[in-house]
């Protein structure tokens, strides 16, 4: 772990080779499950999910920005 020179409140954490391998294994499993779950939805359900997710992300981002003012 090392401090970020521009902002000492932030730290950079680096994974070991073993940690990186484990992270890739976990991400591969997550990706596989996401694909499997999406295949269970009809094309219309997938479109609805993606549309609502985009709307949620925009609303959430705006709420976060507003809370910082």
PDB file of N, CA and C in Angstrom:
ATOM      1  N   UNK A   1       0.856  -1.161   0.000  1.00  0.00           N
ATOM      2  CA  UNK A   1       0.000   0.000   0.000  1.00  0.00           C
ATOM      3  C   UNK A   1       0.906   1.229   0.000  1.00  0.00           C
ATOM      4  N   UNK A   2       0.502   2.216  -0.782  1.00  0.00           N
ATOM      5  CA  UNK A   2       1.265   3.462  -0.811  1.00  0.00           C
ATOM      6  C   UNK A   2       0.319   4.645  -0.890  1.00  0.00           C
ATOM      7  N   UNK A   3       0.772   5.767  -0.353  1.00  0.00           N
ATOM      8  CA  UNK A   3      -0.026   6.986  -0.408  1.00  0.00           C
ATOM      9  C   UNK A   3      -0.010   7.557  -1.820  1.00  0.00           C
ATOM     10  N   UNK A   4      -1.106   8.193  -2.178  1.00  0.00           N
ATOM     11  CA  UNK A   4      -1.176   8.920  -3.444  1.00  0.00           C
ATOM     12  C   UNK A   4      -0.585  10.302  -3.163  1.00  0.00           C
ATOM     13  N   UNK A   5       0.514  10.663  -3.817  1.00  0.00           N
ATOM     14  CA  UNK A   5       1.198  11.922  -3.493  1.00  0.00           C
ATOM     15  C   UNK A   5       0.303  13.159  -3.572  1.00  0.00           C
ATOM     16  N   UNK A   6      -0.616  13.189  -4.532  1.00  0.00           N
ATOM     17  CA  UNK A   6      -1.473  14.366  -4.709  1.00  0.00           C
ATOM     18  C   UNK A   6      -2.512  14.500  -3.599  1.00  0.00           C
ATOM     19  N   UNK A   7      -2.844  13.393  -2.947  1.00  0.00           N
ATOM     20  CA  UNK A   7      -3.878  13.412  -1.907  1.00  0.00           C
ATOM     21  C   UNK A   7      -3.575  12.288  -0.923  1.00  0.00           C
ATOM     22  N   UNK A   8      -2.914  12.615   0.158  1.00  0.00           N
ATOM     23  CA  UNK A   8      -2.447  11.601   1.101  1.00  0.00           C
ATOM     24  C   UNK A   8      -3.581  10.877   1.818  1.00  0.00           C
ATOM     25  N   UNK A   9      -4.812  11.355   1.662  1.00  0.00           N
ATOM     26  CA  UNK A   9      -5.953  10.625   2.241  1.00  0.00           C
ATOM     27  C   UNK A   9      -6.238   9.357   1.458  1.00  0.00           C
ATOM     28  N   UNK A  10      -5.806   9.311   0.201  1.00  0.00           N
ATOM     29  CA  UNK A  10      -6.025   8.150  -0.663  1.00  0.00           C
ATOM     30  C   UNK A  10      -4.815   7.236  -0.635  1.00  0.00           C
ATOM     31  N   UNK A  11      -5.081   5.960  -0.734  1.00  0.00           N
ATOM     32  CA  UNK A  11      -4.018   4.955  -0.737  1.00  0.00           C
ATOM     33  C   UNK A  11      -4.186   4.047  -1.950  1.00  0.00           C
ATOM     34  N   UNK A  12      -3.084   3.571  -2.483  1.00  0.00           N
ATOM     35  CA  UNK A  12      -3.104   2.596  -3.573  1.00  0.00           C
ATOM     36  C   UNK A  12      -2.774   1.234  -2.973  1.00  0.00           C
ATOM     37  N   UNK A  13      -3.598   0.262  -3.284  1.00  0.00           N
ATOM     38  CA  UNK A  13      -3.386  -1.099  -2.807  1.00  0.00           C
ATOM     39  C   UNK A  13      -3.132  -1.970  -4.026  1.00  0.00           C
ATOM     40  N   UNK A  14      -2.091  -2.773  -3.968  1.00  0.00           N
ATOM     41  CA  UNK A  14      -1.723  -3.640  -5.083  1.00  0.00           C
ATOM     42  C   UNK A  14      -1.893  -5.094  -4.674  1.00  0.00           C
ATOM     43  N   UNK A  15      -2.447  -5.886  -5.566  1.00  0.00           N
ATOM     44  CA  UNK A  15      -2.621  -7.310  -5.305  1.00  0.00           C
ATOM     45  C   UNK A  15      -1.339  -8.069  -5.618  1.00  0.00           C
ATOM     46  N   UNK A  16      -1.100  -9.114  -4.833  1.00  0.00           N
ATOM     47  CA  UNK A  16      -0.019 -10.036  -5.153  1.00  0.00           C
ATOM     48  C   UNK A  16      -0.447 -10.848  -6.371  1.00  0.00           C
ATOM     49  N   UNK A  17       0.468 -11.610  -6.932  1.00  0.00           N
ATOM     50  CA  UNK A  17       0.111 -12.481  -8.057  1.00  0.00           C
ATOM     51  C   UNK A  17      -0.992 -13.450  -7.648  1.00  0.00           C
ATOM     52  N   UNK A  18      -0.897 -13.980  -6.435  1.00  0.00           N
ATOM     53  CA  UNK A  18      -1.925 -14.907  -5.945  1.00  0.00           C
ATOM     54  C   UNK A  18      -3.266 -14.191  -5.782  1.00  0.00           C
ATOM     55  N   UNK A  19      -3.238 -12.975  -5.253  1.00  0.00           N
ATOM     56  CA  UNK A  19      -4.460 -12.197  -5.092  1.00  0.00           C
ATOM     57  C   UNK A  19      -5.087 -11.850  -6.425  1.00  0.00           C
ATOM     58  N   UNK A  20      -4.252 -11.495  -7.382  1.00  0.00           N
ATOM     59  CA  UNK A  20      -4.742 -11.172  -8.721  1.00  0.00           C
ATOM     60  C   UNK A  20      -5.377 -12.390  -9.373  1.00  0.00           C
ATOM     61  N   UNK A  21      -4.762 -13.543  -9.200  1.00  0.00           N
ATOM     62  CA  UNK A  21      -5.311 -14.788  -9.744  1.00  0.00           C
ATOM     63  C   UNK A  21      -6.669 -15.095  -9.124  1.00  0.00           C
ATOM     64  N   UNK A  22      -6.780 -14.929  -7.808  1.00  0.00           N
ATOM     65  CA  UNK A  22      -8.045 -15.186  -7.114  1.00  0.00           C
ATOM     66  C   UNK A  22      -9.110 -14.185  -7.563  1.00  0.00           C
ATOM     67  N   UNK A  23      -8.734 -12.930  -7.719  1.00  0.00           N
ATOM     68  CA  UNK A  23      -9.684 -11.908  -8.171  1.00  0.00           C
ATOM     69  C   UNK A  23     -10.209 -12.238  -9.565  1.00  0.00           C
ATOM     70  N   UNK A  24      -9.323 -12.682 -10.446  1.00  0.00           N
ATOM     71  CA  UNK A  24      -9.759 -13.061 -11.798  1.00  0.00           C
ATOM     72  C   UNK A  24     -10.718 -14.243 -11.745  1.00  0.00           C
ATOM     73  N   UNK A  25     -10.416 -15.211 -10.889  1.00  0.00           N
ATOM     74  CA  UNK A  25     -11.289 -16.382 -10.733  1.00  0.00           C
ATOM     75  C   UNK A  25     -12.686 -15.957 -10.274  1.00  0.00           C
ATOM     76  N   UNK A  26     -12.733 -15.071  -9.307  1.00  0.00           N
ATOM     77  CA  UNK A  26     -14.017 -14.587  -8.783  1.00  0.00           C
ATOM     78  C   UNK A  26     -14.763 -13.799  -9.856  1.00  0.00           C
ATOM     79  N   UNK A  27     -14.064 -12.917 -10.571  1.00  0.00           N
ATOM     80  CA  UNK A  27     -14.712 -12.118 -11.610  1.00  0.00           C
ATOM     81  C   UNK A  27     -15.230 -12.993 -12.742  1.00  0.00           C
ATOM     82  N   UNK A  28     -14.480 -14.036 -13.095  1.00  0.00           N
ATOM     83  CA  UNK A  28     -14.952 -14.968 -14.127  1.00  0.00           C
ATOM     84  C   UNK A  28     -16.243 -15.651 -13.690  1.00  0.00           C
ATOM     85  N   UNK A  29     -16.314 -16.040 -12.414  1.00  0.00           N
ATOM     86  CA  UNK A  29     -17.513 -16.695 -11.886  1.00  0.00           C
ATOM     87  C   UNK A  29     -18.699 -15.727 -11.899  1.00  0.00           C
ATOM     88  N   UNK A  30     -18.460 -14.491 -11.486  1.00  0.00           N
ATOM     89  CA  UNK A  30     -19.521 -13.475 -11.486  1.00  0.00           C
ATOM     90  C   UNK A  30     -20.025 -13.251 -12.911  1.00  0.00           C
ATOM     91  N   UNK A  31     -19.103 -13.113 -13.851  1.00  0.00           N
ATOM     92  CA  UNK A  31     -19.477 -12.884 -15.251  1.00  0.00           C
ATOM     93  C   UNK A  31     -20.315 -14.045 -15.785  1.00  0.00           C
ATOM     94  N   UNK A  32     -19.915 -15.258 -15.479  1.00  0.00           N
ATOM     95  CA  UNK A  32     -20.647 -16.443 -15.925  1.00  0.00           C
ATOM     96  C   UNK A  32     -22.067 -16.455 -15.355  1.00  0.00           C
ATOM     97  N   UNK A  33     -22.200 -16.105 -14.081  1.00  0.00           N
ATOM     98  CA  UNK A  33     -23.529 -16.068 -13.455  1.00  0.00           C
ATOM     99  C   UNK A  33     -24.398 -14.973 -14.065  1.00  0.00           C
ATOM    100  N   UNK A  34     -23.797 -13.817 -14.369  1.00  0.00           N
ATOM    101  CA  UNK A  34     -24.559 -12.739 -15.000  1.00  0.00           C
ATOM    102  C   UNK A  34     -25.094 -13.174 -16.359  1.00  0.00           C
ATOM    103  N   UNK A  35     -24.263 -13.827 -17.144  1.00  0.00           N
ATOM    104  CA  UNK A  35     -24.695 -14.300 -18.463  1.00  0.00           C
ATOM    105  C   UNK A  35     -25.818 -15.319 -18.310  1.00  0.00           C
ATOM    106  N   UNK A  36     -25.658 -16.238 -17.379  1.00  0.00           N
ATOM    107  CA  UNK A  36     -26.680 -17.259 -17.147  1.00  0.00           C
ATOM    108  C   UNK A  36     -28.008 -16.625 -16.734  1.00  0.00           C
ATOM    109  N   UNK A  37     -27.946 -15.653 -15.832  1.00  0.00           N
ATOM    110  CA  UNK A  37     -29.170 -14.990 -15.373  1.00  0.00           C
ATOM    111  C   UNK A  37     -29.839 -14.226 -16.509  1.00  0.00           C
ATOM    112  N   UNK A  38     -29.054 -13.526 -17.326  1.00  0.00           N
ATOM    113  CA  UNK A  38     -29.624 -12.766 -18.440  1.00  0.00           C
ATOM    114  C   UNK A  38     -30.290 -13.677 -19.461  1.00  0.00           C
ATOM    115  N   UNK A  39     -29.733 -14.872 -19.651  1.00  0.00           N
ATOM    116  CA  UNK A  39     -30.315 -15.816 -20.607  1.00  0.00           C
ATOM    117  C   UNK A  39     -31.703 -16.281 -20.167  1.00  0.00           C
ATOM    118  N   UNK A  40     -32.005 -16.148 -18.885  1.00  0.00           N
ATOM    119  CA  UNK A  40     -33.310 -16.557 -18.375  1.00  0.00           C
ATOM    120  C   UNK A  40     -34.397 -15.526 -18.688  1.00  0.00           C
ATOM    121  N   UNK A  41     -33.972 -14.316 -19.074  1.00  0.00           N
ATOM    122  CA  UNK A  41     -34.922 -13.246 -19.379  1.00  0.00           C
ATOM    123  C   UNK A  41     -35.250 -13.232 -20.868  1.00  0.00           C
ATOM    124  N   UNK A  42     -36.461 -12.820 -21.172  1.00  0.00           N
ATOM    125  CA  UNK A  42     -36.827 -12.629 -22.576  1.00  0.00           C
ATOM    126  C   UNK A  42     -36.124 -11.363 -23.082  1.00  0.00           C
ATOM    127  N   UNK A  43     -36.031 -11.193 -24.398  1.00  0.00           N
ATOM    128  CA  UNK A  43     -35.431  -9.957 -24.920  1.00  0.00           C
ATOM    129  C   UNK A  43     -36.133  -8.705 -24.385  1.00  0.00           C
ATOM    130  N   UNK A  44     -37.444  -8.762 -24.259  1.00  0.00           N
ATOM    131  CA  UNK A  44     -38.196  -7.614 -23.747  1.00  0.00           C
ATOM    132  C   UNK A  44     -37.850  -7.355 -22.282  1.00  0.00           C
ATOM    133  N   UNK A  45     -37.719  -8.412 -21.490  1.00  0.00           N
ATOM    134  CA  UNK A  45     -37.356  -8.254 -20.077  1.00  0.00           C
ATOM    135  C   UNK A  45     -35.944  -7.685 -19.939  1.00  0.00           C
ATOM    136  N   UNK A  46     -35.031  -8.144 -20.789  1.00  0.00           N
ATOM    137  CA  UNK A  46     -33.663  -7.609 -20.758  1.00  0.00           C
ATOM    138  C   UNK A  46     -33.660  -6.120 -21.083  1.00  0.00           C
ATOM    139  N   UNK A  47     -34.425  -5.736 -22.092  1.00  0.00           N
ATOM    140  CA  UNK A  47     -34.497  -4.327 -22.478  1.00  0.00           C
ATOM    141  C   UNK A  47     -35.078  -3.486 -21.344  1.00  0.00           C
ATOM    142  N   UNK A  48     -36.137  -3.983 -20.711  1.00  0.00           N
ATOM    143  CA  UNK A  48     -36.745  -3.274 -19.584  1.00  0.00           C
ATOM    144  C   UNK A  48     -35.746  -3.140 -18.438  1.00  0.00           C
ATOM    145  N   UNK A  49     -35.054  -4.221 -18.129  1.00  0.00           N
ATOM    146  CA  UNK A  49     -34.059  -4.194 -17.059  1.00  0.00           C
ATOM    147  C   UNK A  49     -32.977  -3.160 -17.344  1.00  0.00           C
ATOM    148  N   UNK A  50     -32.455  -3.155 -18.548  1.00  0.00           N
ATOM    149  CA  UNK A  50     -31.396  -2.213 -18.896  1.00  0.00           C
ATOM    150  C   UNK A  50     -31.886  -0.769 -18.870  1.00  0.00           C
ATOM    151  N   UNK A  51     -33.090  -0.544 -19.364  1.00  0.00           N
ATOM    152  CA  UNK A  51     -33.657   0.807 -19.350  1.00  0.00           C
ATOM    153  C   UNK A  51     -33.842   1.301 -17.921  1.00  0.00           C
ATOM    154  N   UNK A  52     -34.419   0.459 -17.069  1.00  0.00           N
ATOM    155  CA  UNK A  52     -34.635   0.849 -15.677  1.00  0.00           C
ATOM    156  C   UNK A  52     -33.316   1.021 -14.927  1.00  0.00           C
ATOM    157  N   UNK A  53     -32.344   0.197 -15.232  1.00  0.00           N
ATOM    158  CA  UNK A  53     -31.037   0.326 -14.588  1.00  0.00           C
ATOM    159  C   UNK A  53     -30.382   1.650 -14.963  1.00  0.00           C
ATOM    160  N   UNK A  54     -30.463   2.034 -16.227  1.00  0.00           N
ATOM    161  CA  UNK A  54     -29.913   3.322 -16.661  1.00  0.00           C
ATOM    162  C   UNK A  54     -30.612   4.471 -15.942  1.00  0.00           C
ATOM    163  N   UNK A  55     -31.935   4.396 -15.841  1.00  0.00           N
ATOM    164  CA  UNK A  55     -32.698   5.433 -15.151  1.00  0.00           C
ATOM    165  C   UNK A  55     -32.286   5.514 -13.688  1.00  0.00           C
ATOM    166  N   UNK A  56     -32.144   4.362 -13.049  1.00  0.00           N
ATOM    167  CA  UNK A  56     -31.734   4.323 -11.645  1.00  0.00           C
ATOM    168  C   UNK A  56     -30.345   4.936 -11.465  1.00  0.00           C
ATOM    169  N   UNK A  57     -29.406   4.575 -12.322  1.00  0.00           N
ATOM    170  CA  UNK A  57     -28.039   5.094 -12.209  1.00  0.00           C
ATOM    171  C   UNK A  57     -28.023   6.611 -12.360  1.00  0.00           C
ATOM    172  N   UNK A  58     -28.796   7.133 -13.309  1.00  0.00           N
ATOM    173  CA  UNK A  58     -28.866   8.583 -13.491  1.00  0.00           C
ATOM    174  C   UNK A  58     -29.463   9.254 -12.257  1.00  0.00           C
ATOM    175  N   UNK A  59     -30.537   8.686 -11.719  1.00  0.00           N
ATOM    176  CA  UNK A  59     -31.180   9.255 -10.535  1.00  0.00           C
ATOM    177  C   UNK A  59     -30.253   9.198  -9.327  1.00  0.00           C
ATOM    178  N   UNK A  60     -29.578   8.075  -9.166  1.00  0.00           N
ATOM    179  CA  UNK A  60     -28.658   7.908  -8.045  1.00  0.00           C
ATOM    180  C   UNK A  60     -27.487   8.882  -8.155  1.00  0.00           C
ATOM    181  N   UNK A  61     -26.939   9.009  -9.353  1.00  0.00           N
ATOM    182  CA  UNK A  61     -25.822   9.931  -9.565  1.00  0.00           C
ATOM    183  C   UNK A  61     -26.234  11.362  -9.252  1.00  0.00           C
ATOM    184  N   UNK A  62     -27.431  11.741  -9.664  1.00  0.00           N
ATOM    185  CA  UNK A  62     -27.918  13.089  -9.384  1.00  0.00           C
ATOM    186  C   UNK A  62     -28.117  13.292  -7.891  1.00  0.00           C
ATOM    187  N   UNK A  63     -28.677  12.296  -7.215  1.00  0.00           N
ATOM    188  CA  UNK A  63     -28.882  12.394  -5.768  1.00  0.00           C
ATOM    189  C   UNK A  63     -27.546  12.535  -5.039  1.00  0.00           C
ATOM    190  N   UNK A  64     -26.537  11.797  -5.479  1.00  0.00           N
ATOM    191  CA  UNK A  64     -25.214  11.907  -4.861  1.00  0.00           C
ATOM    192  C   UNK A  64     -24.629  13.297  -5.094  1.00  0.00           C
ATOM    193  N   UNK A  65     -24.750  13.804  -6.312  1.00  0.00           N
ATOM    194  CA  UNK A  65     -24.235  15.138  -6.622  1.00  0.00           C
ATOM    195  C   UNK A  65     -24.953  16.194  -5.785  1.00  0.00           C
ATOM    196  N   UNK A  66     -26.265  16.066  -5.661  1.00  0.00           N
ATOM    197  CA  UNK A  66     -27.044  17.015  -4.864  1.00  0.00           C
ATOM    198  C   UNK A  66     -26.635  16.977  -3.398  1.00  0.00           C
ATOM    199  N   UNK A  67     -26.307  15.791  -2.904  1.00  0.00           N
ATOM    200  CA  UNK A  67     -25.954  15.662  -1.488  1.00  0.00           C
ATOM    201  C   UNK A  67     -24.601  16.298  -1.179  1.00  0.00           C
ATOM    202  N   UNK A  68     -23.789  16.525  -2.195  1.00  0.00           N
ATOM    203  CA  UNK A  68     -22.470  17.122  -1.993  1.00  0.00           C
ATOM    204  C   UNK A  68     -22.499  18.644  -2.067  1.00  0.00           C
ATOM    205  N   UNK A  69     -23.631  19.193  -2.451  1.00  0.00           N
ATOM    206  CA  UNK A  69     -23.738  20.659  -2.576  1.00  0.00           C
ATOM    207  C   UNK A  69     -23.975  21.302  -1.237  1.00  0.00           C
TER     208      UNK A  69
END
